[in-house]
Every structure is written in C-alpha cells, then in structure tokens.
Short mmCIF file of C-alpha atoms in Angstrom, two decimals:
data_model
loop_
_atom_site.label_atom_id
_atom_site.label_comp_id
_atom_site.label_asym_id
_atom_site.label_seq_id
_atom_site.Cartn_x
_atom_site.Cartn_y
_atom_site.Cartn_z
CA MET A 224 72.33 15.58 -73.24
CA SER A 225 71.22 12.19 -71.81
CA ASP A 226 68.35 12.08 -69.34
CA ASN A 227 69.35 8.90 -67.95
CA ARG A 228 69.45 8.87 -64.11
CA TRP A 229 71.26 5.81 -63.32
CA TRP A 230 72.11 7.15 -59.94
CA ARG A 231 68.57 7.39 -58.60
CA GLY A 232 68.21 4.57 -56.16
CA ALA A 233 71.75 3.30 -57.06
CA VAL A 234 73.61 1.18 -54.54
CA ILE A 235 77.21 2.63 -54.67
CA TYR A 236 80.02 0.52 -53.14
CA GLN A 237 82.80 2.55 -51.47
CA ILE A 238 86.31 1.36 -52.04
CA TYR A 239 89.08 2.75 -49.80
CA PRO A 240 92.01 1.77 -52.06
CA ARG A 241 94.68 1.38 -49.29
CA SER A 242 92.84 -1.29 -47.71
CA PHE A 243 90.95 -3.04 -50.69
CA MET A 244 93.52 -5.31 -52.32
CA ASP A 245 97.36 -5.17 -52.58
CA SER A 246 98.79 -6.62 -55.92
CA ASP A 247 102.48 -5.91 -55.38
CA GLY A 248 103.15 -7.02 -51.86
CA ASP A 249 104.01 -3.54 -50.39
CA GLY A 250 101.16 -3.77 -47.85
CA VAL A 251 99.16 -1.11 -49.32
CA GLY A 252 96.15 -1.58 -51.64
CA ASP A 253 96.41 -0.34 -55.27
CA LEU A 254 94.35 0.15 -58.47
CA PRO A 255 95.53 -3.37 -60.07
CA GLY A 256 94.39 -4.84 -56.70
CA ILE A 257 91.01 -3.36 -57.26
CA ILE A 258 90.69 -4.67 -60.75
CA ASP A 259 91.53 -8.09 -59.42
CA ARG A 260 88.64 -7.98 -57.10
CA LEU A 261 86.00 -6.14 -59.07
CA ALA A 262 84.19 -9.43 -59.77
CA HIS A 263 83.38 -9.60 -56.11
CA VAL A 264 81.85 -6.11 -56.12
CA ALA A 265 79.86 -6.80 -59.18
CA SER A 266 78.48 -10.14 -57.69
CA LEU A 267 76.95 -8.20 -54.83
CA GLY A 268 74.21 -6.46 -57.02
CA VAL A 269 75.49 -3.07 -56.60
CA ASP A 270 75.29 -0.43 -59.43
CA ALA A 271 78.40 1.66 -58.89
CA ILE A 272 81.61 2.03 -57.07
CA TRP A 273 83.08 5.04 -55.33
CA ILE A 274 86.90 5.04 -55.12
CA SER A 275 88.54 7.22 -52.36
CA PRO A 276 91.47 9.29 -53.54
CA PHE A 277 94.23 7.64 -55.29
CA PHE A 278 95.87 10.89 -56.58
CA ARG A 279 99.54 11.86 -55.89
CA SER A 280 99.74 12.75 -52.20
CA PRO A 281 102.41 12.85 -49.33
CA MET A 282 99.66 10.84 -47.49
CA ALA A 283 99.49 13.17 -44.50
CA ASP A 284 95.75 12.35 -44.36
CA TYR A 285 96.01 9.35 -46.55
CA GLY A 286 95.05 10.82 -49.86
CA TYR A 287 92.73 13.54 -48.93
CA ASP A 288 95.72 15.81 -49.10
CA ILE A 289 96.25 16.09 -52.90
CA ALA A 290 99.52 17.16 -54.56
CA ASP A 291 98.17 16.57 -58.02
CA GLN A 292 94.67 15.99 -58.90
CA CYS A 293 95.32 14.80 -62.45
CA ASP A 294 97.69 11.96 -61.68
CA VAL A 295 97.73 8.64 -59.79
CA ASP A 296 100.15 8.26 -56.76
CA PRO A 297 102.81 5.70 -57.64
CA MET A 298 101.70 3.93 -54.37
CA PHE A 299 98.45 3.12 -56.17
CA GLY A 300 99.66 2.64 -59.88
CA THR A 301 99.43 4.80 -62.97
CA LEU A 302 97.02 6.52 -65.17
CA ALA A 303 96.88 3.56 -67.40
CA ASP A 304 95.98 1.30 -64.40
CA PHE A 305 92.99 3.66 -63.68
CA ASP A 306 92.03 3.50 -67.46
CA ALA A 307 92.00 -0.38 -67.11
CA LEU A 308 90.10 -0.32 -63.93
CA LEU A 309 87.47 1.88 -65.55
CA ALA A 310 87.26 -0.40 -68.51
CA LYS A 311 86.91 -3.49 -66.29
CA ALA A 312 84.22 -2.00 -64.16
CA HIS A 313 82.13 -0.77 -67.13
CA ALA A 314 82.54 -4.41 -68.75
CA LEU A 315 81.08 -5.71 -65.36
CA GLY A 316 78.12 -3.31 -65.52
CA LEU A 317 79.57 -1.03 -62.68
CA LYS A 318 79.49 2.87 -62.85
CA VAL A 319 82.73 4.44 -61.49
CA MET A 320 82.60 7.38 -59.25
CA ILE A 321 85.77 9.02 -57.85
CA ASP A 322 86.50 11.45 -55.08
CA GLN A 323 87.30 15.06 -55.60
CA VAL A 324 88.61 17.33 -52.85
CA PHE A 325 87.80 20.95 -53.99
CA SER A 326 88.31 22.94 -50.74
CA HIS A 327 92.11 22.31 -50.04
CA THR A 328 95.25 20.77 -51.41
CA SER A 329 98.27 19.25 -49.82
CA ASP A 330 101.09 21.92 -48.90
CA ALA A 331 103.25 19.93 -51.39
CA HIS A 332 100.91 20.97 -54.35
CA ALA A 333 102.70 23.14 -56.99
CA TRP A 334 100.02 25.85 -56.46
CA PHE A 335 100.80 26.22 -52.74
CA GLU A 336 104.56 25.95 -53.18
CA GLU A 337 104.30 28.99 -55.42
CA SER A 338 101.54 30.85 -53.60
CA ARG A 339 103.76 30.75 -50.33
CA GLN A 340 106.73 32.30 -51.86
CA SER A 341 105.60 35.88 -52.07
CA ARG A 342 102.54 38.13 -51.99
CA ASP A 343 102.93 39.04 -55.50
CA ASN A 344 103.38 35.87 -57.52
CA PRO A 345 100.81 34.55 -60.19
CA LYS A 346 99.23 32.22 -57.44
CA ALA A 347 99.66 34.55 -54.50
CA ASP A 348 95.85 34.81 -54.00
CA TRP A 349 95.04 31.06 -54.85
CA TYR A 350 94.89 30.31 -51.01
CA VAL A 351 93.42 31.92 -48.17
CA TRP A 352 96.13 34.13 -46.70
CA ALA A 353 95.68 36.95 -44.05
CA ASP A 354 97.72 39.07 -41.97
CA ALA A 355 98.18 38.50 -38.28
CA LYS A 356 96.47 40.77 -35.68
CA PRO A 357 98.60 43.43 -34.16
CA ASP A 358 99.74 41.10 -31.31
CA GLY A 359 100.76 38.56 -33.79
CA THR A 360 97.91 36.17 -33.10
CA PRO A 361 95.83 34.48 -36.01
CA PRO A 362 93.34 36.76 -37.96
CA ASN A 363 90.34 35.27 -36.33
CA ASN A 364 89.05 32.59 -33.95
CA TRP A 365 88.34 29.78 -36.56
CA LEU A 366 89.39 26.36 -35.61
CA SER A 367 90.36 23.21 -37.33
CA ILE A 368 88.32 20.00 -37.18
CA PHE A 369 91.65 18.18 -36.26
CA GLY A 370 92.10 20.31 -33.30
CA GLY A 371 93.60 23.72 -32.57
CA PRO A 372 93.58 26.97 -34.58
CA ALA A 373 92.71 26.87 -38.36
CA TRP A 374 95.62 29.23 -39.11
CA ARG A 375 99.22 28.43 -39.66
CA TRP A 376 101.97 31.02 -39.82
CA ASP A 377 104.28 31.05 -42.96
CA PRO A 378 107.58 32.97 -42.54
CA ARG A 379 107.92 33.45 -46.32
CA ARG A 380 105.07 35.83 -46.70
CA CYS A 381 104.83 36.79 -42.92
CA GLN A 382 101.16 35.73 -43.14
CA TYR A 383 98.86 33.12 -41.98
CA TYR A 384 97.06 30.57 -44.15
CA LEU A 385 93.84 28.81 -43.52
CA HIS A 386 93.50 25.07 -43.08
CA ASN A 387 90.19 23.88 -41.96
CA PHE A 388 91.66 20.26 -41.61
CA LEU A 389 95.42 19.48 -41.15
CA SER A 390 98.00 22.25 -41.28
CA SER A 391 99.42 20.39 -44.32
CA GLN A 392 96.07 20.96 -45.99
CA PRO A 393 95.85 24.69 -46.81
CA ASP A 394 92.54 25.88 -47.97
CA LEU A 395 91.97 27.29 -51.55
CA ASN A 396 90.55 30.73 -52.06
CA PHE A 397 87.43 30.11 -54.21
CA HIS A 398 86.73 33.77 -54.22
CA ASN A 399 89.49 33.77 -56.83
CA PRO A 400 87.80 32.90 -60.17
CA ASP A 401 91.08 31.34 -61.42
CA VAL A 402 90.77 28.73 -58.69
CA GLN A 403 87.32 27.81 -59.70
CA GLN A 404 88.32 27.36 -63.20
CA ALA A 405 91.25 25.18 -62.33
CA THR A 406 88.97 23.06 -60.26
CA LEU A 407 86.59 22.68 -63.17
CA ASP A 408 89.49 21.92 -65.46
CA TYR A 409 90.64 19.07 -63.58
CA VAL A 410 86.94 17.88 -63.08
CA LYS A 411 86.86 17.90 -67.06
CA PHE A 412 90.06 15.84 -67.05
CA TRP A 413 88.39 12.97 -65.33
CA LEU A 414 85.13 13.31 -67.28
CA ASP A 415 86.87 13.14 -70.49
CA ARG A 416 88.55 9.85 -69.22
CA GLY A 417 85.09 8.41 -68.83
CA VAL A 418 84.21 8.50 -65.16
CA ASP A 419 80.55 8.30 -64.32
CA GLY A 420 80.55 10.72 -61.37
CA PHE A 421 82.22 12.22 -58.33
CA ARG A 422 81.86 12.00 -54.60
CA LEU A 423 82.74 15.53 -53.55
CA ASP A 424 84.52 15.76 -50.27
CA SER A 425 83.54 18.49 -47.78
CA ILE A 426 81.75 20.24 -50.55
CA ASN A 427 80.38 22.96 -48.19
CA PHE A 428 83.98 24.02 -47.28
CA CYS A 429 85.00 25.59 -50.62
CA PHE A 430 84.23 29.04 -49.70
CA HIS A 431 85.03 31.05 -46.59
CA ASP A 432 83.66 34.38 -45.24
CA ALA A 433 85.65 37.13 -47.06
CA GLN A 434 85.44 39.30 -44.08
CA LEU A 435 86.98 36.80 -41.96
CA ARG A 436 84.38 37.33 -39.19
CA ASP A 437 84.79 35.38 -35.95
CA ASN A 438 82.60 32.37 -35.35
CA PRO A 439 80.40 32.97 -32.30
CA PRO A 440 80.56 30.71 -29.28
CA LYS A 441 78.32 27.61 -29.03
CA PRO A 442 76.69 27.01 -25.57
CA GLU A 443 78.17 23.91 -23.76
CA ALA A 444 74.86 22.06 -24.02
CA LEU A 445 74.86 22.38 -27.68
CA ARG A 446 78.43 21.21 -28.50
CA VAL A 447 77.58 18.34 -30.56
CA GLY A 448 77.95 17.70 -34.22
CA ARG A 449 78.74 15.29 -36.98
CA GLY A 450 82.24 14.16 -37.35
CA PHE A 451 83.68 15.69 -34.15
CA ALA A 452 83.19 15.07 -30.40
CA PRO A 453 82.46 17.52 -27.51
CA ASP A 454 85.99 17.19 -26.44
CA ASN A 455 87.14 18.79 -29.74
CA PRO A 456 87.35 22.65 -29.41
CA TYR A 457 85.87 22.65 -32.95
CA ALA A 458 82.64 21.83 -31.01
CA PHE A 459 82.79 25.01 -29.13
CA GLN A 460 81.77 27.28 -32.03
CA TYR A 461 78.92 27.81 -34.57
CA HIS A 462 80.60 27.44 -37.93
CA TRP A 463 78.73 30.19 -39.75
CA TYR A 464 81.88 31.80 -41.38
CA ASN A 465 84.51 29.23 -42.09
CA ASN A 466 82.12 27.07 -44.41
CA THR A 467 78.83 26.91 -46.03
CA GLN A 468 78.94 30.36 -47.59
CA PRO A 469 76.26 31.60 -50.14
CA GLU A 470 78.86 32.05 -52.78
CA ASN A 471 79.06 28.28 -52.83
CA ILE A 472 75.74 27.91 -54.75
CA GLY A 473 77.15 29.71 -57.85
CA PHE A 474 80.04 27.41 -58.07
CA LEU A 475 77.81 24.40 -57.71
CA GLU A 476 75.81 25.59 -60.46
CA ARG A 477 78.93 25.95 -62.74
CA LEU A 478 80.12 22.52 -61.88
CA ARG A 479 76.55 21.11 -62.68
CA ALA A 480 76.56 22.97 -66.18
CA LEU A 481 79.90 21.18 -67.00
CA MET A 482 78.71 17.99 -65.90
CA ASP A 483 75.60 18.26 -67.81
CA GLU A 484 77.84 18.39 -70.87
CA TYR A 485 78.60 14.87 -70.37
CA GLY A 486 75.02 13.55 -69.84
CA ASP A 487 74.79 10.48 -67.71
CA VAL A 488 77.08 11.40 -64.84
CA ALA A 489 76.43 12.35 -61.29
CA ALA A 490 77.65 14.58 -58.50
CA LEU A 491 77.39 13.36 -54.82
CA GLY A 492 78.32 15.96 -52.25
CA GLU A 493 79.33 15.22 -48.59
CA ILE A 494 77.88 17.76 -46.53
CA SER A 495 78.74 18.59 -42.92
CA ALA A 496 77.27 21.98 -41.80
CA GLU A 497 75.45 23.55 -38.77
CA ASP A 498 72.15 22.26 -40.28
CA SER A 499 73.33 19.61 -42.66
CA LEU A 500 69.94 18.55 -43.64
CA ALA A 501 68.80 22.01 -44.81
CA THR A 502 72.11 22.51 -46.70
CA THR A 503 71.84 19.08 -48.38
CA ALA A 504 68.25 20.13 -49.49
CA GLU A 505 69.74 23.57 -50.66
CA TYR A 506 72.74 21.94 -52.54
CA THR A 507 70.67 19.32 -54.29
CA SER A 508 68.01 21.87 -55.72
CA PRO A 509 67.59 21.73 -59.59
CA GLY A 510 70.63 22.77 -61.49
CA ARG A 511 73.07 21.88 -58.58
CA LEU A 512 74.31 18.65 -57.18
CA HIS A 513 72.56 15.40 -58.22
CA MET A 514 72.68 13.92 -54.72
CA GLY A 515 73.80 14.94 -51.20
CA TYR A 516 74.63 13.08 -47.97
CA SER A 517 75.50 13.97 -44.52
CA PHE A 518 76.66 12.44 -41.39
CA GLU A 519 73.29 12.23 -39.87
CA LEU A 520 73.06 8.52 -39.76
CA LEU A 521 76.83 8.17 -39.02
CA VAL A 522 75.96 8.70 -35.46
CA ASP A 523 75.43 6.71 -32.31
CA ASP A 524 71.57 6.83 -32.16
CA PHE A 525 70.10 3.82 -33.85
CA SER A 526 66.43 4.19 -32.57
CA ALA A 527 63.49 3.99 -34.84
CA GLY A 528 62.38 7.50 -33.81
CA TYR A 529 65.79 8.94 -34.64
CA ILE A 530 66.00 7.40 -38.17
CA ARG A 531 62.29 8.39 -39.04
CA ASP A 532 62.87 11.98 -37.77
CA THR A 533 66.12 12.29 -39.64
CA VAL A 534 64.52 11.05 -42.93
CA GLU A 535 61.33 13.04 -42.53
CA ARG A 536 63.16 16.19 -41.83
CA LEU A 537 65.26 15.78 -44.98
CA GLU A 538 62.27 14.85 -47.04
CA ALA A 539 60.37 17.90 -45.84
CA ALA A 540 63.22 20.14 -46.84
CA MET A 541 64.27 18.40 -50.03
CA THR A 542 61.18 19.01 -52.24
CA ASP A 543 63.31 18.56 -55.53
CA GLY A 544 66.52 17.00 -54.69
CA TRP A 545 67.66 13.32 -54.24
CA PRO A 546 69.09 11.92 -50.92
CA CYS A 547 71.91 9.42 -50.47
CA TRP A 548 72.28 7.53 -47.29
CA ALA A 549 75.00 5.86 -45.50
CA ILE A 550 75.62 4.29 -42.15
CA SER A 551 79.29 3.37 -42.46
CA ASN A 552 82.33 4.97 -44.33
CA HIS A 553 85.93 5.47 -43.92
CA ASP A 554 85.65 8.14 -41.31
CA VAL A 555 83.36 6.59 -38.59
CA GLN A 556 83.08 3.44 -36.43
CA ARG A 557 81.64 0.58 -38.48
CA ALA A 558 77.85 0.46 -37.94
CA VAL A 559 77.59 -3.18 -36.69
CA THR A 560 79.74 -2.18 -33.61
CA ARG A 561 78.44 1.39 -33.26
CA TRP A 562 74.86 0.11 -33.29
CA GLY A 563 75.25 -3.53 -32.35
CA GLY A 564 77.86 -3.48 -29.59
CA ALA A 565 80.66 -5.89 -28.90
CA GLN A 566 79.09 -9.17 -30.39
CA PRO A 567 76.51 -8.14 -33.09
CA SER A 568 74.63 -10.88 -34.64
CA ASP A 569 74.81 -11.82 -38.30
CA ASP A 570 70.97 -11.13 -38.63
CA PHE A 571 71.73 -7.63 -37.31
CA ALA A 572 74.50 -7.15 -39.99
CA ARG A 573 72.26 -8.18 -42.75
CA GLN A 574 69.38 -5.97 -41.27
CA LEU A 575 71.47 -2.81 -41.42
CA VAL A 576 72.35 -3.42 -45.08
CA GLY A 577 68.53 -3.99 -45.79
CA LEU A 578 67.42 -0.96 -43.73
CA VAL A 579 69.65 1.54 -45.45
CA CYS A 580 68.94 0.11 -48.81
CA ALA A 581 65.03 0.26 -48.15
CA LEU A 582 65.08 4.09 -47.40
CA ARG A 583 64.19 6.42 -50.33
CA GLY A 584 67.39 7.62 -52.05
CA SER A 585 70.59 6.19 -53.23
CA VAL A 586 72.98 4.38 -51.00
CA CYS A 587 76.61 4.18 -50.13
CA LEU A 588 77.75 0.92 -48.74
CA TYR A 589 81.32 0.82 -47.44
CA GLN A 590 83.64 -2.14 -48.15
CA GLY A 591 83.14 -4.77 -45.55
CA GLU A 592 79.64 -4.08 -44.63
CA GLU A 593 78.86 -7.07 -46.87
CA LEU A 594 80.75 -9.24 -44.51
CA GLY A 595 79.29 -7.75 -41.21
CA LEU A 596 82.89 -6.71 -40.21
CA PRO A 597 83.04 -5.28 -36.69
CA GLU A 598 85.35 -2.33 -35.86
CA ALA A 599 88.93 -3.32 -35.48
CA GLU A 600 90.72 -2.41 -32.32
CA VAL A 601 94.05 -0.92 -33.41
CA PRO A 602 96.53 -0.20 -30.51
CA PHE A 603 97.88 3.23 -30.27
CA GLU A 604 101.43 2.22 -31.37
CA GLN A 605 100.08 1.14 -34.60
CA LEU A 606 97.65 4.17 -35.39
CA ARG A 607 98.22 5.87 -38.61
CA ASP A 608 95.37 8.34 -38.42
CA PRO A 609 96.56 11.78 -37.34
CA TYR A 610 93.05 12.61 -36.16
CA GLY A 611 93.12 9.52 -33.79
CA ILE A 612 96.61 10.16 -32.60
CA ALA A 613 95.69 13.82 -31.58
CA PHE A 614 92.53 12.81 -29.73
CA TRP A 615 93.57 9.48 -28.26
CA PRO A 616 92.32 7.89 -26.22
CA ASN A 617 88.91 9.49 -25.92
CA PHE A 618 88.73 9.13 -29.76
CA LYS A 619 90.68 6.31 -31.33
CA GLY A 620 90.49 7.73 -34.82
CA ARG A 621 89.44 6.27 -38.07
CA ASP A 622 91.89 3.31 -38.61
CA GLY A 623 89.49 0.95 -37.04
CA CYS A 624 87.22 1.00 -39.92
CA ARG A 625 90.13 1.28 -42.51
CA THR A 626 91.82 -2.13 -41.87
CA PRO A 627 92.43 -4.19 -45.04
CA MET A 628 89.66 -6.28 -46.38
CA PRO A 629 89.85 -10.06 -45.48
CA TRP A 630 89.64 -12.07 -48.74
CA THR A 631 90.93 -15.24 -47.17
CA ALA A 632 91.60 -16.68 -43.64
CA ASP A 633 95.64 -16.74 -44.19
CA ALA A 634 98.15 -14.42 -42.52
CA GLY A 635 97.84 -11.76 -45.02
CA ALA A 636 93.97 -12.25 -45.35
CA GLY A 637 94.30 -12.70 -49.03
CA PHE A 638 94.91 -8.85 -48.99
CA THR A 639 98.70 -8.84 -49.24
CA SER A 640 101.81 -11.05 -49.43
CA GLY A 641 103.62 -8.43 -47.27
CA GLN A 642 103.16 -6.61 -44.11
CA PRO A 643 99.80 -4.80 -44.21
CA TRP A 644 99.75 -1.13 -43.49
CA LEU A 645 97.31 -1.59 -40.76
CA PRO A 646 96.65 -4.86 -38.69
CA ILE A 647 94.16 -7.40 -39.75
CA PRO A 648 92.03 -8.80 -36.74
CA ASP A 649 91.70 -12.34 -36.39
CA ALA A 650 87.79 -11.73 -36.11
CA HIS A 651 88.04 -10.22 -39.74
CA ARG A 652 89.94 -13.31 -41.15
CA ALA A 653 87.02 -15.49 -39.78
CA ARG A 654 84.63 -13.46 -41.72
CA SER A 655 86.64 -13.65 -44.98
CA VAL A 656 85.03 -13.41 -48.42
CA GLU A 657 86.32 -16.94 -49.10
CA ALA A 658 84.80 -18.46 -45.99
CA GLN A 659 81.47 -16.61 -46.35
CA SER A 660 81.11 -17.54 -50.08
CA ARG A 661 81.00 -21.20 -48.92
CA ASP A 662 78.14 -20.59 -46.37
CA ASP A 663 74.68 -19.98 -47.75
CA GLY A 664 73.72 -18.67 -44.31
CA SER A 665 76.46 -16.03 -44.19
CA VAL A 666 76.12 -12.19 -44.03
CA LEU A 667 77.62 -12.00 -47.44
CA ALA A 668 75.25 -14.63 -48.94
CA GLY A 669 72.27 -12.60 -47.22
CA VAL A 670 73.53 -9.34 -48.65
CA ARG A 671 73.78 -10.64 -52.13
CA ARG A 672 70.25 -12.00 -51.99
CA PHE A 673 69.02 -8.77 -50.87
CA LEU A 674 70.55 -6.45 -53.17
CA HIS A 675 69.64 -8.63 -56.23
CA TRP A 676 66.02 -8.92 -54.87
CA ARG A 677 66.00 -5.14 -54.31
CA ARG A 678 66.73 -4.55 -57.98
CA ALA A 679 63.28 -6.29 -58.79
CA GLN A 680 61.45 -4.17 -56.49
CA PRO A 681 60.89 -0.74 -58.32
CA ALA A 682 59.15 0.59 -55.27
CA LEU A 683 62.25 0.24 -53.19
CA VAL A 684 64.49 1.69 -55.80
CA THR A 685 62.66 4.98 -56.79
CA GLY A 686 59.39 4.99 -55.13
CA THR A 687 58.22 7.78 -52.67
CA GLN A 688 58.39 7.11 -48.78
CA ARG A 689 55.86 7.57 -46.02
CA PHE A 690 56.46 6.45 -42.41
CA VAL A 691 53.86 4.52 -40.49
CA ASP A 692 53.21 4.99 -36.83
CA ALA A 693 54.52 2.04 -34.86
CA PRO A 694 55.76 1.76 -31.21
CA GLN A 695 59.58 1.74 -30.63
CA PRO A 696 61.72 -0.27 -31.62
CA VAL A 697 59.62 -0.95 -34.87
CA LEU A 698 60.69 1.08 -37.83
CA ALA A 699 57.92 0.97 -40.45
CA PHE A 700 57.22 2.87 -43.84
CA VAL A 701 55.66 2.46 -47.20
CA ARG A 702 57.52 2.81 -50.40
CA GLY A 703 56.13 3.39 -53.76
CA ASP A 704 52.99 4.85 -55.44
CA SER A 705 49.28 3.66 -55.53
CA ASP A 706 49.76 0.90 -57.99
CA ASP A 707 53.05 -0.42 -56.54
CA ARG A 708 53.37 -0.19 -52.73
CA VAL A 709 55.67 -2.06 -50.43
CA LEU A 710 55.42 -2.05 -46.60
CA ALA A 711 58.74 -2.34 -44.93
CA VAL A 712 58.83 -3.28 -41.26
CA PHE A 713 61.99 -3.59 -39.12
CA ASN A 714 62.53 -4.81 -35.59
CA LEU A 715 65.45 -2.74 -34.56
CA SER A 716 65.85 -4.59 -31.16
CA GLY A 717 67.39 -7.84 -30.03
CA GLN A 718 63.91 -9.13 -28.60
CA ALA A 719 61.03 -10.75 -30.38
CA LEU A 720 57.90 -8.65 -30.71
CA ASP A 721 54.49 -8.43 -32.31
CA TRP A 722 52.97 -5.39 -33.89
CA THR A 723 49.28 -5.02 -34.75
CA LEU A 724 48.92 -3.34 -38.23
CA PRO A 725 46.89 -0.37 -38.78
CA ALA A 726 43.53 -0.89 -40.55
CA GLU A 727 44.90 0.56 -43.82
CA PHE A 728 47.13 -2.70 -44.25
CA ALA A 729 44.24 -5.06 -44.43
CA ARG A 730 45.42 -6.62 -47.72
CA LEU A 731 49.03 -7.51 -47.63
CA ARG A 732 51.09 -10.03 -49.75
CA VAL A 733 54.26 -10.99 -48.15
CA LEU A 734 57.35 -10.64 -50.33
CA ASP A 735 59.87 -13.41 -49.84
CA GLY A 736 63.46 -14.07 -51.03
CA HIS A 737 65.01 -10.90 -49.56
CA GLY A 738 67.71 -12.67 -47.71
CA LEU A 739 67.05 -11.00 -44.34
CA LEU A 740 65.67 -12.67 -41.12
CA ALA A 741 61.92 -12.65 -42.00
CA GLY A 742 58.90 -11.61 -39.89
CA VAL A 743 55.65 -13.43 -40.15
CA LEU A 744 52.33 -12.01 -41.01
CA ASP A 745 49.65 -13.52 -38.94
CA GLY A 746 46.25 -12.21 -39.61
CA ASP A 747 46.48 -8.44 -38.68
CA ARG A 748 49.66 -8.84 -36.62
CA VAL A 749 53.39 -8.96 -37.60
CA ARG A 750 55.48 -11.20 -35.59
CA LEU A 751 59.10 -10.06 -35.68
CA PRO A 752 61.99 -12.08 -34.31
CA PRO A 753 65.16 -10.03 -33.05
CA HIS A 754 66.59 -8.02 -35.99
CA ALA A 755 63.91 -9.31 -38.45
CA ALA A 756 62.29 -7.55 -41.31
CA LEU A 757 58.99 -7.96 -43.22
CA PHE A 758 58.25 -6.78 -46.72
CA ALA A 759 54.83 -6.91 -48.09
CA ALA A 760 53.06 -5.72 -51.15
CA VAL A 761 50.17 -3.58 -50.26
CA ASP A 762 47.10 -4.61 -52.44
#
C-alpha cells in the first residue's frame, strides 16, 4: 500500500459538468467538453479536479439523483469518454476525484423500482420504508431539506418512504448490510477504472435512527444552519435522528479499508450536521475519511473573528484528521458576491483565493473563482433549481452560481454553439478566460501566480497553523514549523490600514511574487491597502 498523501494541502478544482464546456451544441456541458478545457485547469497550478455527478439520472436534482452509479448519462457522454478524460487529466498531472452519493438514489433507480413493488421482494428492505400512524400521517416528524415532510406515501406498498432531499430521491437503508456492500461494489468499480478519490455527498446522511424517533423542536432563536435558511421548516428541528448516526462510523471504516487497498487515493466527505466541526473531526479520525469539509465558510459572515474562530474550533477538535476548506461551490452564492457585495474589486477576488489557500488543509476551488465571477441573477422564469423554485423569492436557489463558464465574450461565451441551459450574464462574458488571459493584471493572472507560488512554499501547503492576535479586520496567522515559518496577514476590509506587529516578528523577510495586492513592511508596522495581503518568512 502506498503512503503517498498527494491530497494533503492539495488544491482541488471543482467542475460542475453541466456548466463547464458543451462539445455538441445541446447547451449542456459534457465530458468531452471537460477534456477540451483541461489544459486551462492544469495551467492554474491546481493538483486535482473534482467532477460533480455525471451518472445516469432523470436530473430532478441535476445529477444528485442517480439512477445508475456505474454508467455515464448520455447527456454527458459515455464511459469511454470518462476513461479518456481520466487519461488526459493524468497526462496533465491532475488527479481526478468524482462525486459519490451514498445516502439516496433516484426513484428511477432499478433498486427502488423493485423495492416499491411489494413488502417481500429481494430489495424490499433496501430503502427506508415505514407504516403510517393510525391516522394515516407520516411515521414521524422528520422534514426534508427541500421543504415539507421527509416522507412520501407509496400506494404499491401502502407505506411511506424516507427522502431527506427531494421526494424523487428516496433514502437507502444502510442498516441493511446488502446496501452497504452494493455501495462498496460501485466504489470499487470506479477505483478499478483508476480514479484518484471521491467527494462524498452528504456523507453523514447514510444512516437514520432505526427507531424512527421524532426530532426535538429547536427554539426560534437557534433556527440557523448551514445549507438552509430560517424560513425553511427544516430549521425548526434539531436533526438528531434523521442523520449523523453512530452506525455511520463503522461503514466509513469499511470504506476506508477498501480504499486503502488502492493506495494513493482519497475520500473527501461533505458534512452538514448539528455540530459539523465536531462531526468532521470524528469522521476524519484514523481509519476513516482522509478529509472532511463542511459549510462553515460557505456563510455570510466574512469577519476575521469568525474565520479564526471556525478554523481554531476545528483544529482543536481535529487532532488527527485533515481539513478541507471551500468558500464557494455549486450550492451557495458565489463568495465574491456573498462577501464583497454588488461590485467586488478584482483585488478582493484574488484575496479570497489566496486566503482560503493559505489556511491549513486542502482546498476546493469552484470553477469561475479564478475569474472572480460574481453571482448571476437568474429570473424566476429561467430557474431550473427545484430548491430555488420552492423557496422563491426569499431564496433564489442555486442556479446563480451554476451558470456556464465564460470562455470567450461571444453570445455563447465559448461554452456552447446552442442555447445554454442557464443564461450567461454579460458581466460574466466580460470576465471570460480569453479576455483575462490577455491581461497580466486580471484576476486569472493573479490566481495563476498565487497557486504556482504557493506550491513553492511548503509551510503553506502542509505546515501547522497558529493565529496571531490582531485587530479586526486584520486576519493574521503563522504557517509552518520552527525552521520554515510564514506569517500571513490579510486586510479583509475595503479601507487601508496599518498594524503594529507583535514583538515576536522582529525579524521578517517579505515574500514577493504571490500575485495578490501586497502589503508593505515598514519597520515594525505592516501597511495594508484595501484587500491586501502580506506574506513574510519568519527568521
């Protein structure tokens, strides 16, 4: 077994395949399109790609409702296309991670179609089925993240089935050992094809409370969470029983044992629990997942205090595991808009990439972050996201961060020769890869410089982390060990400021060439323009 840990400190570039590159003019991105644009990804200086689901699916939740875990949806191509993508990525020096959705399938999956036919067929117990209460209401009070009860009635069995997400995404019954084995079997299918790892969607949702106990109510003042808003009834409960069950640990250890047979591969778990940081630490203990990430930085709070507190709390709990950080993905408003407002500056866009990549851990960058893409405004009549449609207008859904990548400034943005599945804003065309590649002062140029520069700084890749007391809005920390330490200082505000360094930093050597707007070291003071950063070796 290999002990290579390529994933420690890796920068992983997330590709949302529907929106990356369309090769056949149908308006939807596909695997051949990804192949065509992989050189761009490699040029950034990232270490790996993570591809969101491309499996057979009715697309009710745009790929996260899987009908066959071992085949490519014709919309995206073929297994041969995936093999070609894998070979091209490896030739470019990129590792390839793919999504896996363990907790549920599509209701069009052959397993569910068999399971729903009767109470005594071979797959009758592969999903979470339960009898109605005597008055015909659902078995308990569990709620779906997408709104309303988490139970749907099926007249074939005269029972309810559980769905933590859409009603077309029935939950598998992981208490059944056959379900666990079938899951490991399709993980093995992709490992045998040569993938380098998996991003595990909603990994803490695999198991449910076997007793189907009610979730307790949550006081109104505490109705906040990650991935849902206070106006969603899901926020009204403590989710103690519909996810994050102790039995999940044993399954993660089985998964890790299988992956260890393949050596240099990695499992990254997405975790959204009542205490996501504690669960992340638990799930990344030895013999479990290699990495975990949560929604803790996918929030509205961008203060130095919040970022420090979040990282320190995870570090305190995670004594053995390895974190992974993300500030944007396919589920949340893009960070430059969420944290920077309507007109974020290019310096701010570059700083965000530099900041998340300077934290201890691995990093997931979402396609378009390297361009400083703002959130797109998608009118209601063009929405595709069922979550957004259900909660409009308070929540506009996830389509605003899923619009196609702008490769050029033409009508189809170089993404498609047809009608794109989501509209492409003019503001995105103006920030196209083609346009920014010609501009040495662009966000893209700065991100490329930073990611290549970071690779040459071992302290920023795998070093330890210690925060330094500094007044808001300064965020300061030291990465690395005694013989290789780097001080990183960020001005998170839009105003220039000075900061007097603590006495321990009497001997600093400024590190240049990182591509971000640079602060200036003036004696014992750091002078920081708006959204600037300073990196210095601690001698």
